[in-house]
Amino acid sequence: MDWIVPLLTEWTAEVRPGFGVGGHPARWVTERCGRISLRRLDEVFSLVRDLAGLPDELELHCLRHTYITHLIEFGYPERFVQDQVGHRYASTTAMYTWVSDEYRNRLLEDSLRRRAERAATRVGRGAR
């Protein structure tokens, strides 16, 4: 997701100032310099989802789940992820995490590799 940094930089430095928002704290504003409402975000997300032919079950809140899952899969520490999304408890963050089969397989393979290396080290020490 490296593409997001330059995109947000461009929005913040070049596009957003064109709305004349001055010191308004919201990153996403309307053409009238107000904060975009959650209702409007849901409406736009639904429109884009429908145009893309995605299932109706996909809601804007799913992006939060996806963000958390990607942070976990990209190896960010669990406490960092928990702080990023403002969860008080790690168990709440865990409920948001839908890791892929590929990620689970990679974790399993890494664990098995480490165990095999430790076993080989033990056998090597015993042979001396």
CSV table of N, CA and C in Angstrom, one decimal:
chain,number,residue,atom,x,y,z
A,1,MET,N,0.8,-1.2,0.0
A,1,MET,CA,0.0,0.0,0.0
A,1,MET,C,0.9,1.3,0.0
A,2,ASP,N,2.0,1.2,-0.6
A,2,ASP,CA,2.9,2.3,-0.6
A,2,ASP,C,2.3,3.5,-1.4
A,3,TRP,N,1.4,3.2,-2.3
A,3,TRP,CA,0.8,4.3,-3.1
A,3,TRP,C,0.0,5.3,-2.3
A,4,ILE,N,-0.4,4.9,-1.1
A,4,ILE,CA,-1.3,5.8,-0.3
A,4,ILE,C,-0.6,7.0,0.2
A,5,VAL,N,0.7,6.9,0.5
A,5,VAL,CA,1.4,8.1,1.1
A,5,VAL,C,1.5,9.2,0.1
A,6,PRO,N,1.9,9.0,-1.2
A,6,PRO,CA,1.9,10.1,-2.1
A,6,PRO,C,0.5,10.7,-2.4
A,7,LEU,N,-0.4,9.8,-2.4
A,7,LEU,CA,-1.8,10.2,-2.7
A,7,LEU,C,-2.3,11.1,-1.6
A,8,LEU,N,-2.1,10.7,-0.3
A,8,LEU,CA,-2.5,11.6,0.8
A,8,LEU,C,-1.7,12.9,0.8
A,9,THR,N,-0.5,12.8,0.5
A,9,THR,CA,0.4,14.0,0.5
A,9,THR,C,-0.2,15.0,-0.6
A,10,GLU,N,-0.5,14.5,-1.8
A,10,GLU,CA,-1.0,15.3,-2.8
A,10,GLU,C,-2.4,15.9,-2.4
A,11,TRP,N,-3.3,15.1,-1.8
A,11,TRP,CA,-4.6,15.6,-1.4
A,11,TRP,C,-4.4,16.7,-0.4
A,12,THR,N,-3.5,16.5,0.6
A,12,THR,CA,-3.3,17.5,1.7
A,12,THR,C,-2.6,18.7,1.2
A,13,ALA,N,-1.6,18.6,0.4
A,13,ALA,CA,-0.9,19.8,-0.1
A,13,ALA,C,-1.5,20.5,-1.2
A,14,GLU,N,-2.2,19.8,-2.1
A,14,GLU,CA,-2.6,20.5,-3.4
A,14,GLU,C,-4.2,20.5,-3.5
A,15,VAL,N,-4.9,19.5,-3.2
A,15,VAL,CA,-6.3,19.5,-3.5
A,15,VAL,C,-7.1,20.1,-2.4
A,16,ARG,N,-6.9,19.7,-1.2
A,16,ARG,CA,-7.6,20.2,0.0
A,16,ARG,C,-7.6,21.7,0.1
A,17,PRO,N,-6.4,22.3,0.0
A,17,PRO,CA,-6.3,23.8,0.1
A,17,PRO,C,-7.2,24.5,-0.9
A,18,GLY,N,-7.5,23.9,-2.1
A,18,GLY,CA,-8.4,24.4,-3.1
A,18,GLY,C,-9.8,24.6,-2.6
A,19,PHE,N,-10.2,24.0,-1.5
A,19,PHE,CA,-11.5,24.1,-0.9
A,19,PHE,C,-11.6,25.4,0.0
A,20,GLY,N,-10.4,26.0,0.2
A,20,GLY,CA,-10.4,27.2,1.1
A,20,GLY,C,-10.7,26.9,2.5
A,21,VAL,N,-10.2,25.7,3.0
A,21,VAL,CA,-10.6,25.3,4.4
A,21,VAL,C,-9.8,25.9,5.5
A,22,GLY,N,-8.7,26.6,5.1
A,22,GLY,CA,-7.8,27.2,6.1
A,22,GLY,C,-7.4,26.2,7.2
A,23,GLY,N,-7.7,26.5,8.4
A,23,GLY,CA,-7.2,25.7,9.5
A,23,GLY,C,-8.2,24.7,10.0
A,24,HIS,N,-9.2,24.4,9.2
A,24,HIS,CA,-10.2,23.4,9.6
A,24,HIS,C,-9.5,22.1,9.9
A,25,PRO,N,-9.9,21.4,11.0
A,25,PRO,CA,-9.2,20.2,11.4
A,25,PRO,C,-9.5,18.9,10.6
A,26,ALA,N,-10.6,18.9,9.8
A,26,ALA,CA,-11.0,17.7,9.1
A,26,ALA,C,-10.1,17.5,7.9
A,27,ARG,N,-9.7,16.3,7.6
A,27,ARG,CA,-8.9,16.0,6.4
A,27,ARG,C,-9.9,16.0,5.2
A,28,TRP,N,-11.1,15.5,5.4
A,28,TRP,CA,-12.0,15.3,4.3
A,28,TRP,C,-13.1,16.3,4.5
A,29,VAL,N,-13.2,17.3,3.6
A,29,VAL,CA,-14.2,18.4,3.7
A,29,VAL,C,-15.1,18.4,2.5
A,30,THR,N,-16.3,19.1,2.7
A,30,THR,CA,-17.2,19.3,1.6
A,30,THR,C,-16.8,20.6,0.8
A,31,GLU,N,-17.5,20.8,-0.2
A,31,GLU,CA,-17.3,22.0,-1.0
A,31,GLU,C,-17.6,23.3,-0.2
A,32,ARG,N,-18.4,23.1,0.9
A,32,ARG,CA,-18.8,24.3,1.7
A,32,ARG,C,-17.9,24.4,2.9
A,33,CYS,N,-16.7,23.7,2.9
A,33,CYS,CA,-15.7,23.7,4.0
A,33,CYS,C,-16.2,23.1,5.3
A,34,GLY,N,-17.1,22.2,5.2
A,34,GLY,CA,-17.6,21.5,6.4
A,34,GLY,C,-17.0,20.1,6.4
A,35,ARG,N,-17.1,19.5,7.6
A,35,ARG,CA,-16.7,18.1,7.7
A,35,ARG,C,-17.7,17.2,7.0
A,36,ILE,N,-17.2,16.2,6.2
A,36,ILE,CA,-18.0,15.3,5.5
A,36,ILE,C,-18.7,14.4,6.5
A,37,SER,N,-20.0,14.2,6.4
A,37,SER,CA,-20.7,13.4,7.4
A,37,SER,C,-20.5,11.9,7.1
A,38,LEU,N,-20.7,11.1,8.2
A,38,LEU,CA,-20.6,9.7,8.0
A,38,LEU,C,-21.7,9.2,7.1
A,39,ARG,N,-22.8,9.8,7.1
A,39,ARG,CA,-23.9,9.4,6.2
A,39,ARG,C,-23.5,9.6,4.8
A,40,ARG,N,-22.9,10.7,4.5
A,40,ARG,CA,-22.4,11.0,3.1
A,40,ARG,C,-21.3,10.0,2.7
A,41,LEU,N,-20.4,9.8,3.6
A,41,LEU,CA,-19.3,8.8,3.3
A,41,LEU,C,-20.0,7.4,2.9
A,42,ASP,N,-21.0,7.0,3.7
A,42,ASP,CA,-21.6,5.7,3.4
A,42,ASP,C,-22.3,5.8,2.1
A,43,GLU,N,-23.0,6.9,1.7
A,43,GLU,CA,-23.6,7.0,0.5
A,43,GLU,C,-22.6,6.9,-0.7
A,44,VAL,N,-21.5,7.6,-0.6
A,44,VAL,CA,-20.5,7.6,-1.7
A,44,VAL,C,-19.9,6.2,-1.8
A,45,PHE,N,-19.6,5.6,-0.6
A,45,PHE,CA,-19.0,4.2,-0.6
A,45,PHE,C,-20.0,3.3,-1.3
A,46,SER,N,-21.2,3.3,-1.0
A,46,SER,CA,-22.2,2.4,-1.6
A,46,SER,C,-22.3,2.6,-3.1
A,47,LEU,N,-22.3,3.9,-3.5
A,47,LEU,CA,-22.3,4.1,-5.0
A,47,LEU,C,-21.1,3.5,-5.7
A,48,VAL,N,-19.9,3.8,-5.1
A,48,VAL,CA,-18.7,3.2,-5.7
A,48,VAL,C,-18.7,1.7,-5.7
A,49,ARG,N,-19.1,1.1,-4.5
A,49,ARG,CA,-19.2,-0.3,-4.4
A,49,ARG,C,-20.1,-0.9,-5.5
A,50,ASP,N,-21.3,-0.3,-5.7
A,50,ASP,CA,-22.3,-0.8,-6.7
A,50,ASP,C,-21.7,-0.6,-8.1
A,51,LEU,N,-21.0,0.5,-8.4
A,51,LEU,CA,-20.4,0.7,-9.7
A,51,LEU,C,-19.3,-0.4,-10.0
A,52,ALA,N,-18.6,-0.8,-8.9
A,52,ALA,CA,-17.6,-1.8,-9.1
A,52,ALA,C,-18.1,-3.2,-9.1
A,53,GLY,N,-19.4,-3.3,-8.9
A,53,GLY,CA,-20.0,-4.7,-8.9
A,53,GLY,C,-19.7,-5.5,-7.7
A,54,LEU,N,-19.4,-4.9,-6.6
A,54,LEU,CA,-19.1,-5.6,-5.4
A,54,LEU,C,-20.3,-5.9,-4.6
A,55,PRO,N,-20.3,-6.9,-3.7
A,55,PRO,CA,-21.5,-7.3,-3.0
A,55,PRO,C,-22.0,-6.3,-2.0
A,56,ASP,N,-23.4,-6.3,-1.8
A,56,ASP,CA,-24.0,-5.3,-0.9
A,56,ASP,C,-23.5,-5.4,0.5
A,57,GLU,N,-23.1,-6.6,0.9
A,57,GLU,CA,-22.6,-6.8,2.3
A,57,GLU,C,-21.4,-6.0,2.6
A,58,LEU,N,-20.7,-5.6,1.6
A,58,LEU,CA,-19.4,-4.8,1.8
A,58,LEU,C,-19.9,-3.4,2.2
A,59,GLU,N,-19.5,-3.0,3.4
A,59,GLU,CA,-19.8,-1.7,3.9
A,59,GLU,C,-18.5,-0.9,4.2
A,60,LEU,N,-18.7,0.4,4.4
A,60,LEU,CA,-17.5,1.3,4.7
A,60,LEU,C,-16.7,0.8,5.9
A,61,HIS,N,-17.4,0.3,6.9
A,61,HIS,CA,-16.7,-0.2,8.1
A,61,HIS,C,-15.8,-1.4,7.8
A,62,CYS,N,-16.1,-2.1,6.7
A,62,CYS,CA,-15.2,-3.2,6.3
A,62,CYS,C,-13.8,-2.7,6.0
A,63,LEU,N,-13.6,-1.4,5.6
A,63,LEU,CA,-12.3,-0.9,5.3
A,63,LEU,C,-11.5,-0.8,6.6
A,64,ARG,N,-12.1,-0.6,7.7
A,64,ARG,CA,-11.4,-0.6,9.0
A,64,ARG,C,-10.9,-2.0,9.3
A,65,HIS,N,-11.7,-3.0,9.1
A,65,HIS,CA,-11.3,-4.4,9.3
A,65,HIS,C,-10.1,-4.7,8.4
A,66,THR,N,-10.2,-4.2,7.1
A,66,THR,CA,-9.1,-4.5,6.1
A,66,THR,C,-7.8,-3.8,6.6
A,67,TYR,N,-7.9,-2.6,7.0
A,67,TYR,CA,-6.8,-1.8,7.5
A,67,TYR,C,-6.1,-2.5,8.6
A,68,ILE,N,-6.8,-3.0,9.6
A,68,ILE,CA,-6.2,-3.7,10.7
A,68,ILE,C,-5.6,-5.0,10.3
A,69,THR,N,-6.3,-5.7,9.4
A,69,THR,CA,-5.7,-7.0,8.9
A,69,THR,C,-4.4,-6.8,8.2
A,70,HIS,N,-4.4,-5.8,7.3
A,70,HIS,CA,-3.2,-5.5,6.5
A,70,HIS,C,-2.0,-5.1,7.5
A,71,LEU,N,-2.3,-4.3,8.5
A,71,LEU,CA,-1.2,-3.9,9.4
A,71,LEU,C,-0.6,-5.2,10.0
A,72,ILE,N,-1.5,-6.1,10.5
A,72,ILE,CA,-1.1,-7.4,11.1
A,72,ILE,C,-0.3,-8.2,10.1
A,73,GLU,N,-0.8,-8.3,8.9
A,73,GLU,CA,-0.1,-9.2,7.9
A,73,GLU,C,1.2,-8.6,7.4
A,74,PHE,N,1.3,-7.2,7.5
A,74,PHE,CA,2.6,-6.6,7.1
A,74,PHE,C,3.6,-6.6,8.2
A,75,GLY,N,3.2,-7.2,9.3
A,75,GLY,CA,4.2,-7.4,10.4
A,75,GLY,C,4.3,-6.3,11.5
A,76,TYR,N,3.3,-5.3,11.5
A,76,TYR,CA,3.3,-4.3,12.5
A,76,TYR,C,3.1,-4.9,13.8
A,77,PRO,N,3.7,-4.5,14.9
A,77,PRO,CA,3.5,-5.0,16.2
A,77,PRO,C,2.0,-4.9,16.6
A,78,GLU,N,1.5,-5.9,17.4
A,78,GLU,CA,0.1,-5.9,17.7
A,78,GLU,C,-0.3,-4.6,18.6
A,79,ARG,N,0.6,-4.2,19.5
A,79,ARG,CA,0.3,-3.0,20.3
A,79,ARG,C,0.2,-1.8,19.4
A,80,PHE,N,1.0,-1.7,18.4
A,80,PHE,CA,1.0,-0.5,17.5
A,80,PHE,C,-0.4,-0.5,16.8
A,81,VAL,N,-0.8,-1.7,16.3
A,81,VAL,CA,-2.1,-1.8,15.6
A,81,VAL,C,-3.2,-1.4,16.5
A,82,GLN,N,-3.2,-1.9,17.7
A,82,GLN,CA,-4.2,-1.6,18.7
A,82,GLN,C,-4.3,-0.1,19.0
A,83,ASP,N,-3.1,0.6,19.1
A,83,ASP,CA,-3.1,2.0,19.3
A,83,ASP,C,-3.6,2.8,18.1
A,84,GLN,N,-3.2,2.3,16.9
A,84,GLN,CA,-3.6,3.0,15.7
A,84,GLN,C,-5.1,3.1,15.6
A,85,VAL,N,-5.8,2.1,16.0
A,85,VAL,CA,-7.3,2.1,15.8
A,85,VAL,C,-8.1,2.4,17.0
A,86,GLY,N,-7.3,2.8,18.1
A,86,GLY,CA,-7.9,3.3,19.3
A,86,GLY,C,-8.7,2.3,20.2
A,87,HIS,N,-8.2,1.0,20.1
A,87,HIS,CA,-8.9,0.0,20.9
A,87,HIS,C,-8.2,-0.1,22.3
A,88,ARG,N,-9.0,-0.2,23.3
A,88,ARG,CA,-8.5,-0.3,24.7
A,88,ARG,C,-7.9,-1.7,24.9
A,89,TYR,N,-8.6,-2.7,24.3
A,89,TYR,CA,-8.2,-4.1,24.6
A,89,TYR,C,-7.7,-4.8,23.3
A,90,ALA,N,-6.7,-5.6,23.4
A,90,ALA,CA,-6.2,-6.3,22.3
A,90,ALA,C,-7.2,-7.3,21.7
A,91,SER,N,-8.1,-7.8,22.6
A,91,SER,CA,-9.1,-8.7,22.2
A,91,SER,C,-10.1,-8.0,21.2
A,92,THR,N,-10.3,-6.7,21.3
A,92,THR,CA,-11.2,-6.0,20.4
A,92,THR,C,-10.5,-6.0,19.0
A,93,THR,N,-9.2,-5.7,19.0
A,93,THR,CA,-8.4,-5.6,17.8
A,93,THR,C,-8.4,-7.0,17.1
A,94,ALA,N,-8.3,-8.0,17.9
A,94,ALA,CA,-8.3,-9.4,17.3
A,94,ALA,C,-9.6,-9.7,16.6
A,95,MET,N,-10.7,-9.2,17.1
A,95,MET,CA,-12.0,-9.4,16.4
A,95,MET,C,-12.1,-8.8,15.1
A,96,TYR,N,-11.3,-7.7,14.9
A,96,TYR,CA,-11.3,-7.0,13.6
A,96,TYR,C,-10.4,-7.7,12.6
A,97,THR,N,-9.5,-8.6,13.0
A,97,THR,CA,-8.5,-9.1,12.1
A,97,THR,C,-9.0,-10.4,11.4
A,98,TRP,N,-9.0,-10.3,10.1
A,98,TRP,CA,-9.4,-11.4,9.2
A,98,TRP,C,-8.2,-11.8,8.3
A,99,VAL,N,-7.2,-12.4,8.9
A,99,VAL,CA,-6.0,-12.7,8.2
A,99,VAL,C,-6.3,-13.8,7.1
A,100,SER,N,-5.5,-13.7,6.0
A,100,SER,CA,-5.7,-14.6,4.9
A,100,SER,C,-5.1,-15.9,5.1
A,101,ASP,N,-5.5,-16.9,4.3
A,101,ASP,CA,-5.0,-18.2,4.4
A,101,ASP,C,-3.5,-18.2,4.1
A,102,GLU,N,-3.1,-17.3,3.2
A,102,GLU,CA,-1.7,-17.2,2.8
A,102,GLU,C,-0.9,-16.8,4.0
A,103,TYR,N,-1.4,-15.8,4.8
A,103,TYR,CA,-0.7,-15.3,6.0
A,103,TYR,C,-0.6,-16.4,7.1
A,104,ARG,N,-1.7,-17.1,7.3
A,104,ARG,CA,-1.7,-18.2,8.3
A,104,ARG,C,-0.7,-19.3,7.9
A,105,ASN,N,-0.7,-19.6,6.6
A,105,ASN,CA,0.3,-20.6,6.1
A,105,ASN,C,1.7,-20.1,6.3
A,106,ARG,N,2.0,-18.8,6.0
A,106,ARG,CA,3.3,-18.3,6.2
A,106,ARG,C,3.7,-18.4,7.7
A,107,LEU,N,2.8,-18.0,8.6
A,107,LEU,CA,3.1,-18.1,10.0
A,107,LEU,C,3.4,-19.6,10.4
A,108,LEU,N,2.7,-20.5,9.9
A,108,LEU,CA,2.9,-21.9,10.2
A,108,LEU,C,4.2,-22.4,9.7
A,109,GLU,N,4.5,-22.0,8.4
A,109,GLU,CA,5.8,-22.4,7.8
A,109,GLU,C,7.0,-21.8,8.6
A,110,ASP,N,6.9,-20.6,9.0
A,110,ASP,CA,7.9,-19.9,9.8
A,110,ASP,C,8.1,-20.7,11.1
A,111,SER,N,7.1,-21.0,11.7
A,111,SER,CA,7.1,-21.7,13.0
A,111,SER,C,7.8,-23.1,12.9
A,112,LEU,N,7.4,-23.8,11.9
A,112,LEU,CA,7.9,-25.1,11.6
A,112,LEU,C,9.4,-25.0,11.2
A,113,ARG,N,9.8,-24.0,10.4
A,113,ARG,CA,11.2,-23.8,10.1
A,113,ARG,C,12.0,-23.6,11.3
A,114,ARG,N,11.6,-22.7,12.2
A,114,ARG,CA,12.3,-22.4,13.4
A,114,ARG,C,12.5,-23.6,14.3
A,115,ARG,N,11.4,-24.4,14.4
A,115,ARG,CA,11.5,-25.6,15.2
A,115,ARG,C,12.5,-26.6,14.6
A,116,ALA,N,12.5,-26.7,13.3
A,116,ALA,CA,13.4,-27.7,12.6
A,116,ALA,C,14.8,-27.2,12.8
A,117,GLU,N,15.0,-25.9,12.8
A,117,GLU,CA,16.4,-25.4,13.0
A,117,GLU,C,16.9,-25.6,14.4
A,118,ARG,N,16.0,-25.4,15.4
A,118,ARG,CA,16.3,-25.7,16.8
A,118,ARG,C,16.6,-27.2,17.0
A,119,ALA,N,15.8,-28.0,16.4
A,119,ALA,CA,16.1,-29.5,16.5
A,119,ALA,C,17.4,-29.9,15.9
A,120,ALA,N,17.7,-29.3,14.7
A,120,ALA,CA,18.9,-29.6,14.0
A,120,ALA,C,20.1,-29.1,14.9
A,121,THR,N,20.0,-28.0,15.5
A,121,THR,CA,21.1,-27.5,16.4
A,121,THR,C,21.3,-28.4,17.6
A,122,ARG,N,20.2,-28.9,18.2
A,122,ARG,CA,20.3,-29.9,19.3
A,122,ARG,C,21.0,-31.2,18.9
A,123,VAL,N,20.6,-31.7,17.7
A,123,VAL,CA,21.2,-32.9,17.2
A,123,VAL,C,22.7,-32.7,16.9
A,124,GLY,N,23.0,-31.5,16.3
A,124,GLY,CA,24.4,-31.2,16.0
A,124,GLY,C,25.3,-31.1,17.3
A,125,ARG,N,24.7,-30.6,18.4
A,125,ARG,CA,25.4,-30.5,19.6
A,125,ARG,C,25.6,-31.9,20.2
A,126,GLY,N,24.6,-32.8,20.1
A,126,GLY,CA,24.7,-34.1,20.6
A,126,GLY,C,25.7,-35.0,19.9
A,127,ALA,N,26.0,-34.7,18.6
A,127,ALA,CA,26.9,-35.5,17.8
A,127,ALA,C,28.4,-35.2,18.2
A,128,ARG,N,28.6,-34.1,18.9
A,128,ARG,CA,30.0,-33.8,19.2
A,128,ARG,C,30.6,-34.6,20.3
